[in-house]
Amino acid sequence: MAMQTTVERVEAGVPVTVMALSGELDASNYLRLVDDVRPLYDSGARNLLLDLTDLSFISSSGLVSLYSILKVMQGEEPPDPEYGWSALHSMERDVEDGKKQDVVRLCGMQPAVGDVLQRTGIDAMFPSYPDRETALAAY
Amino acid sequence: MVSGDVVTDSMDRSSRLRRHITIDADLAQLADIRAAVREVASTCEAPADCVSDLVQAVDEAATNIIRYGYRGEPGSIDMTAELVGDDIVITLSDEAPTFDPTAAEPPDLSIAPQHRRPGGMGIHLMRLSTDSMEHRVRPGGGNILTLTRSRVRRPKEG
């Protein structure tokens, strides 16, 4: 199954860009997702909410794209995606330094997707909400 | 190209069920191999967490074979999934250079991330979503990786 993305701009106290992912995020499409986010940042988006309600699968490659998306939204160049764990180190350092990020938030994770984030510790890096409505109310 | 067949033997009370699929070593075919795993695990009446664990493990294994085994060279991956008692046993066979993911160092999640050894996130997920992983060198060249997951209980975390 291919992956589709749809983008919506919502006023939630602050302007929020909501990107909904639908399908499966794997090694065949994870770089494209990062490419989809770049123009959003370039056109001024500073709060990104990824709605994962219709995302049924995420692989380790998909985790690297979540991290790379965060870097893009922080105005930095994402690392070489080939590095896996090491690609996540600088981000975890930020978390340990108390610089908890909130420019990229997640909502609507299905249990299978949530398991993958939890098993790799990535869940601690992104504010996450059960659904879009709750996520938008938190801004 | 994807090819496969399903063989079910309803006469056998030891509940043998077997599914075979061959995919090209192409990342675009990962969706097909995941669909095949989902189909066979569901036919085995595996609960949802078991199905998603097996889908995860096979996806990560096949991704590694395509990326780090074949490295862009043409090739194929044979997958056989079989119900043996209450275990779903999945075998991935390739003709890529020898690589043993079971020998990779697991990341130590108890130490600070910046001190961890890089690499192996996919292998880490494979370990957590299966009960066992076994690697053999394929006679004549290549790898045979066997992933086993019970359909009745979750693998131990960590």
mmCIF file with all atom_site columns, N, CA and C in Angstrom, chain B residues 21 24-25 27 30 33 36 42-43 49 52 61 68 70 72 77 81 83 101-103 106 108 110 113 144 156 158:
data_model
loop_
_atom_site.group_PDB
_atom_site.id
_atom_site.type_symbol
_atom_site.label_atom_id
_atom_site.label_alt_id
_atom_site.label_comp_id
_atom_site.label_asym_id
_atom_site.label_entity_id
_atom_site.label_seq_id
_atom_site.pdbx_PDB_ins_code
_atom_site.Cartn_x
_atom_site.Cartn_y
_atom_site.Cartn_z
_atom_site.occupancy
_atom_site.B_iso_or_equiv
_atom_site.pdbx_formal_charge
_atom_site.auth_seq_id
_atom_site.auth_comp_id
_atom_site.auth_asym_id
_atom_site.auth_atom_id
_atom_site.pdbx_PDB_model_num
ATOM 1  N N  . ILE B 1 21  ? 5.948  -17.133 -0.688 1.00 0.00 ? 21  ILE B N  1
ATOM 2  C CA . ILE B 1 21  ? 5.922  -15.991 -1.604 1.00 0.00 ? 21  ILE B CA 1
ATOM 3  C C  . ILE B 1 21  ? 7.357  -15.642 -1.983 1.00 0.00 ? 21  ILE B C  1
ATOM 4  N N  . ASP B 1 24  ? 10.886 -9.686  -5.548 1.00 0.00 ? 24  ASP B N  1
ATOM 5  C CA . ASP B 1 24  ? 12.142 -9.108  -6.009 1.00 0.00 ? 24  ASP B CA 1
ATOM 6  C C  . ASP B 1 24  ? 12.759 -8.307  -4.879 1.00 0.00 ? 24  ASP B C  1
ATOM 7  N N  . ALA B 1 25  ? 14.083 -8.195  -4.891 1.00 0.00 ? 25  ALA B N  1
ATOM 8  C CA . ALA B 1 25  ? 14.784 -7.405  -3.876 1.00 0.00 ? 25  ALA B CA 1
ATOM 9  C C  . ALA B 1 25  ? 14.615 -5.923  -4.210 1.00 0.00 ? 25  ALA B C  1
ATOM 10 N N  . LEU B 1 27  ? 12.598 -2.338  -2.637 1.00 0.00 ? 27  LEU B N  1
ATOM 11 C CA . LEU B 1 27  ? 11.880 -1.771  -1.484 1.00 0.00 ? 27  LEU B CA 1
ATOM 12 C C  . LEU B 1 27  ? 10.400 -1.570  -1.789 1.00 0.00 ? 27  LEU B C  1
ATOM 13 N N  . LEU B 1 30  ? 8.063  -4.306  -0.433 1.00 0.00 ? 30  LEU B N  1
ATOM 14 C CA . LEU B 1 30  ? 7.895  -4.572  0.998  1.00 0.00 ? 30  LEU B CA 1
ATOM 15 C C  . LEU B 1 30  ? 6.415  -4.681  1.370  1.00 0.00 ? 30  LEU B C  1
ATOM 16 N N  . ILE B 1 33  ? 5.169  -8.198  0.779  1.00 0.00 ? 33  ILE B N  1
ATOM 17 C CA . ILE B 1 33  ? 5.601  -9.220  1.737  1.00 0.00 ? 33  ILE B CA 1
ATOM 18 C C  . ILE B 1 33  ? 4.864  -9.007  3.066  1.00 0.00 ? 33  ILE B C  1
ATOM 19 N N  . ALA B 1 36  ? 1.435  -10.489 2.716  1.00 0.00 ? 36  ALA B N  1
ATOM 20 C CA . ALA B 1 36  ? 1.473  -11.955 2.787  1.00 0.00 ? 36  ALA B CA 1
ATOM 21 C C  . ALA B 1 36  ? 1.578  -12.417 4.239  1.00 0.00 ? 36  ALA B C  1
ATOM 22 N N  . SER B 1 42  ? -3.245 -14.045 10.002 1.00 0.00 ? 42  SER B N  1
ATOM 23 C CA . SER B 1 42  ? -4.682 -13.985 10.258 1.00 0.00 ? 42  SER B CA 1
ATOM 24 C C  . SER B 1 42  ? -5.319 -15.353 10.047 1.00 0.00 ? 42  SER B C  1
ATOM 25 N N  . THR B 1 43  ? -4.865 -16.062 9.010  1.00 0.00 ? 43  THR B N  1
ATOM 26 C CA . THR B 1 43  ? -5.380 -17.413 8.775  1.00 0.00 ? 43  THR B CA 1
ATOM 27 C C  . THR B 1 43  ? -5.054 -18.329 9.950  1.00 0.00 ? 43  THR B C  1
ATOM 28 N N  . ASP B 1 49  ? -1.842 -8.218  18.071 1.00 0.00 ? 49  ASP B N  1
ATOM 29 C CA . ASP B 1 49  ? -0.459 -7.854  18.425 1.00 0.00 ? 49  ASP B CA 1
ATOM 30 C C  . ASP B 1 49  ? 0.539  -8.827  17.822 1.00 0.00 ? 49  ASP B C  1
ATOM 31 N N  . SER B 1 52  ? 0.876  -7.875  14.059 1.00 0.00 ? 52  SER B N  1
ATOM 32 C CA . SER B 1 52  ? 1.703  -6.684  13.813 1.00 0.00 ? 52  SER B CA 1
ATOM 33 C C  . SER B 1 52  ? 3.166  -6.932  14.164 1.00 0.00 ? 52  SER B C  1
ATOM 34 N N  . ALA B 1 61  ? 13.510 -7.270  8.473  1.00 0.00 ? 61  ALA B N  1
ATOM 35 C CA . ALA B 1 61  ? 14.466 -8.250  7.942  1.00 0.00 ? 61  ALA B CA 1
ATOM 36 C C  . ALA B 1 61  ? 14.616 -8.092  6.431  1.00 0.00 ? 61  ALA B C  1
ATOM 37 N N  . TYR B 1 68  ? 21.203 -3.864  2.619  1.00 0.00 ? 68  TYR B N  1
ATOM 38 C CA . TYR B 1 68  ? 22.585 -4.159  3.002  1.00 0.00 ? 68  TYR B CA 1
ATOM 39 C C  . TYR B 1 68  ? 23.071 -5.496  2.464  1.00 0.00 ? 68  TYR B C  1
ATOM 40 N N  . TYR B 1 70  ? 21.662 -7.166  -0.842 1.00 0.00 ? 70  TYR B N  1
ATOM 41 C CA . TYR B 1 70  ? 21.756 -7.027  -2.304 1.00 0.00 ? 70  TYR B CA 1
ATOM 42 C C  . TYR B 1 70  ? 22.336 -5.680  -2.735 1.00 0.00 ? 70  TYR B C  1
ATOM 43 N N  . GLY B 1 72  ? 21.246 -2.942  -4.050 1.00 0.00 ? 72  GLY B N  1
ATOM 44 C CA . GLY B 1 72  ? 20.901 -2.419  -5.373 1.00 0.00 ? 72  GLY B CA 1
ATOM 45 C C  . GLY B 1 72  ? 21.083 -3.416  -6.505 1.00 0.00 ? 72  GLY B C  1
ATOM 46 N N  . ILE B 1 77  ? 13.885 -12.562 -2.694 1.00 0.00 ? 77  ILE B N  1
ATOM 47 C CA . ILE B 1 77  ? 13.736 -13.072 -1.331 1.00 0.00 ? 77  ILE B CA 1
ATOM 48 C C  . ILE B 1 77  ? 12.581 -14.072 -1.347 1.00 0.00 ? 77  ILE B C  1
ATOM 49 N N  . ALA B 1 81  ? 6.035  -19.094 5.352  1.00 0.00 ? 81  ALA B N  1
ATOM 50 C CA . ALA B 1 81  ? 5.437  -18.949 6.681  1.00 0.00 ? 81  ALA B CA 1
ATOM 51 C C  . ALA B 1 81  ? 4.655  -20.212 6.981  1.00 0.00 ? 81  ALA B C  1
ATOM 52 N N  . LEU B 1 83  ? 2.648  -22.588 10.262 1.00 0.00 ? 83  LEU B N  1
ATOM 53 C CA . LEU B 1 83  ? 2.195  -22.738 11.647 1.00 0.00 ? 83  LEU B CA 1
ATOM 54 C C  . LEU B 1 83  ? 2.660  -24.098 12.158 1.00 0.00 ? 83  LEU B C  1
ATOM 55 N N  . PRO B 1 101 ? 22.056 -11.068 11.138 1.00 0.00 ? 101 PRO B N  1
ATOM 56 C CA . PRO B 1 101 ? 21.515 -10.012 12.009 1.00 0.00 ? 101 PRO B CA 1
ATOM 57 C C  . PRO B 1 101 ? 21.460 -10.438 13.472 1.00 0.00 ? 101 PRO B C  1
ATOM 58 N N  . THR B 1 102 ? 21.426 -11.760 13.732 1.00 0.00 ? 102 THR B N  1
ATOM 59 C CA . THR B 1 102 ? 21.334 -12.213 15.122 1.00 0.00 ? 102 THR B CA 1
ATOM 60 C C  . THR B 1 102 ? 22.636 -11.980 15.867 1.00 0.00 ? 102 THR B C  1
ATOM 61 N N  . ALA B 1 103 ? 23.726 -11.746 15.122 1.00 0.00 ? 103 ALA B N  1
ATOM 62 C CA . ALA B 1 103 ? 25.018 -11.510 15.764 1.00 0.00 ? 103 ALA B CA 1
ATOM 63 C C  . ALA B 1 103 ? 25.241 -10.032 16.064 1.00 0.00 ? 103 ALA B C  1
ATOM 64 N N  . PRO B 1 106 ? 22.894 -5.845  20.494 1.00 0.00 ? 106 PRO B N  1
ATOM 65 C CA . PRO B 1 106 ? 21.648 -5.129  20.797 1.00 0.00 ? 106 PRO B CA 1
ATOM 66 C C  . PRO B 1 106 ? 21.960 -3.775  21.433 1.00 0.00 ? 106 PRO B C  1
ATOM 67 N N  . ASP B 1 108 ? 21.828 -1.037  24.171 1.00 0.00 ? 108 ASP B N  1
ATOM 68 C CA . ASP B 1 108 ? 21.555 -1.083  25.605 1.00 0.00 ? 108 ASP B CA 1
ATOM 69 C C  . ASP B 1 108 ? 20.699 0.125   25.971 1.00 0.00 ? 108 ASP B C  1
ATOM 70 N N  . SER B 1 110 ? 19.412 0.905   28.650 1.00 0.00 ? 110 SER B N  1
ATOM 71 C CA . SER B 1 110 ? 19.556 1.422   30.013 1.00 0.00 ? 110 SER B CA 1
ATOM 72 C C  . SER B 1 110 ? 20.644 2.494   30.090 1.00 0.00 ? 110 SER B C  1
ATOM 73 N N  . PRO B 1 113 ? 21.516 7.522   25.506 1.00 0.00 ? 113 PRO B N  1
ATOM 74 C CA . PRO B 1 113 ? 21.493 7.269   24.064 1.00 0.00 ? 113 PRO B CA 1
ATOM 75 C C  . PRO B 1 113 ? 22.785 7.685   23.350 1.00 0.00 ? 113 PRO B C  1
ATOM 76 N N  . ILE B 1 144 ? 19.746 -17.822 5.269  1.00 0.00 ? 144 ILE B N  1
ATOM 77 C CA . ILE B 1 144 ? 18.422 -18.315 5.664  1.00 0.00 ? 144 ILE B CA 1
ATOM 78 C C  . ILE B 1 144 ? 18.162 -17.799 7.077  1.00 0.00 ? 144 ILE B C  1
ATOM 79 N N  . LYS B 1 156 ? 8.949  -11.574 25.421 1.00 0.00 ? 156 LYS B N  1
ATOM 80 C CA . LYS B 1 156 ? 9.402  -10.765 26.560 1.00 0.00 ? 156 LYS B CA 1
ATOM 81 C C  . LYS B 1 156 ? 9.945  -9.444  26.066 1.00 0.00 ? 156 LYS B C  1
ATOM 82 N N  . GLY B 1 158 ? 12.395 -6.242  26.077 1.00 0.00 ? 158 GLY B N  1
ATOM 83 C CA . GLY B 1 158 ? 13.757 -5.919  26.514 1.00 0.00 ? 158 GLY B CA 1
ATOM 84 C C  . GLY B 1 158 ? 14.813 -6.862  26.056 1.00 0.00 ? 158 GLY B C  1
#
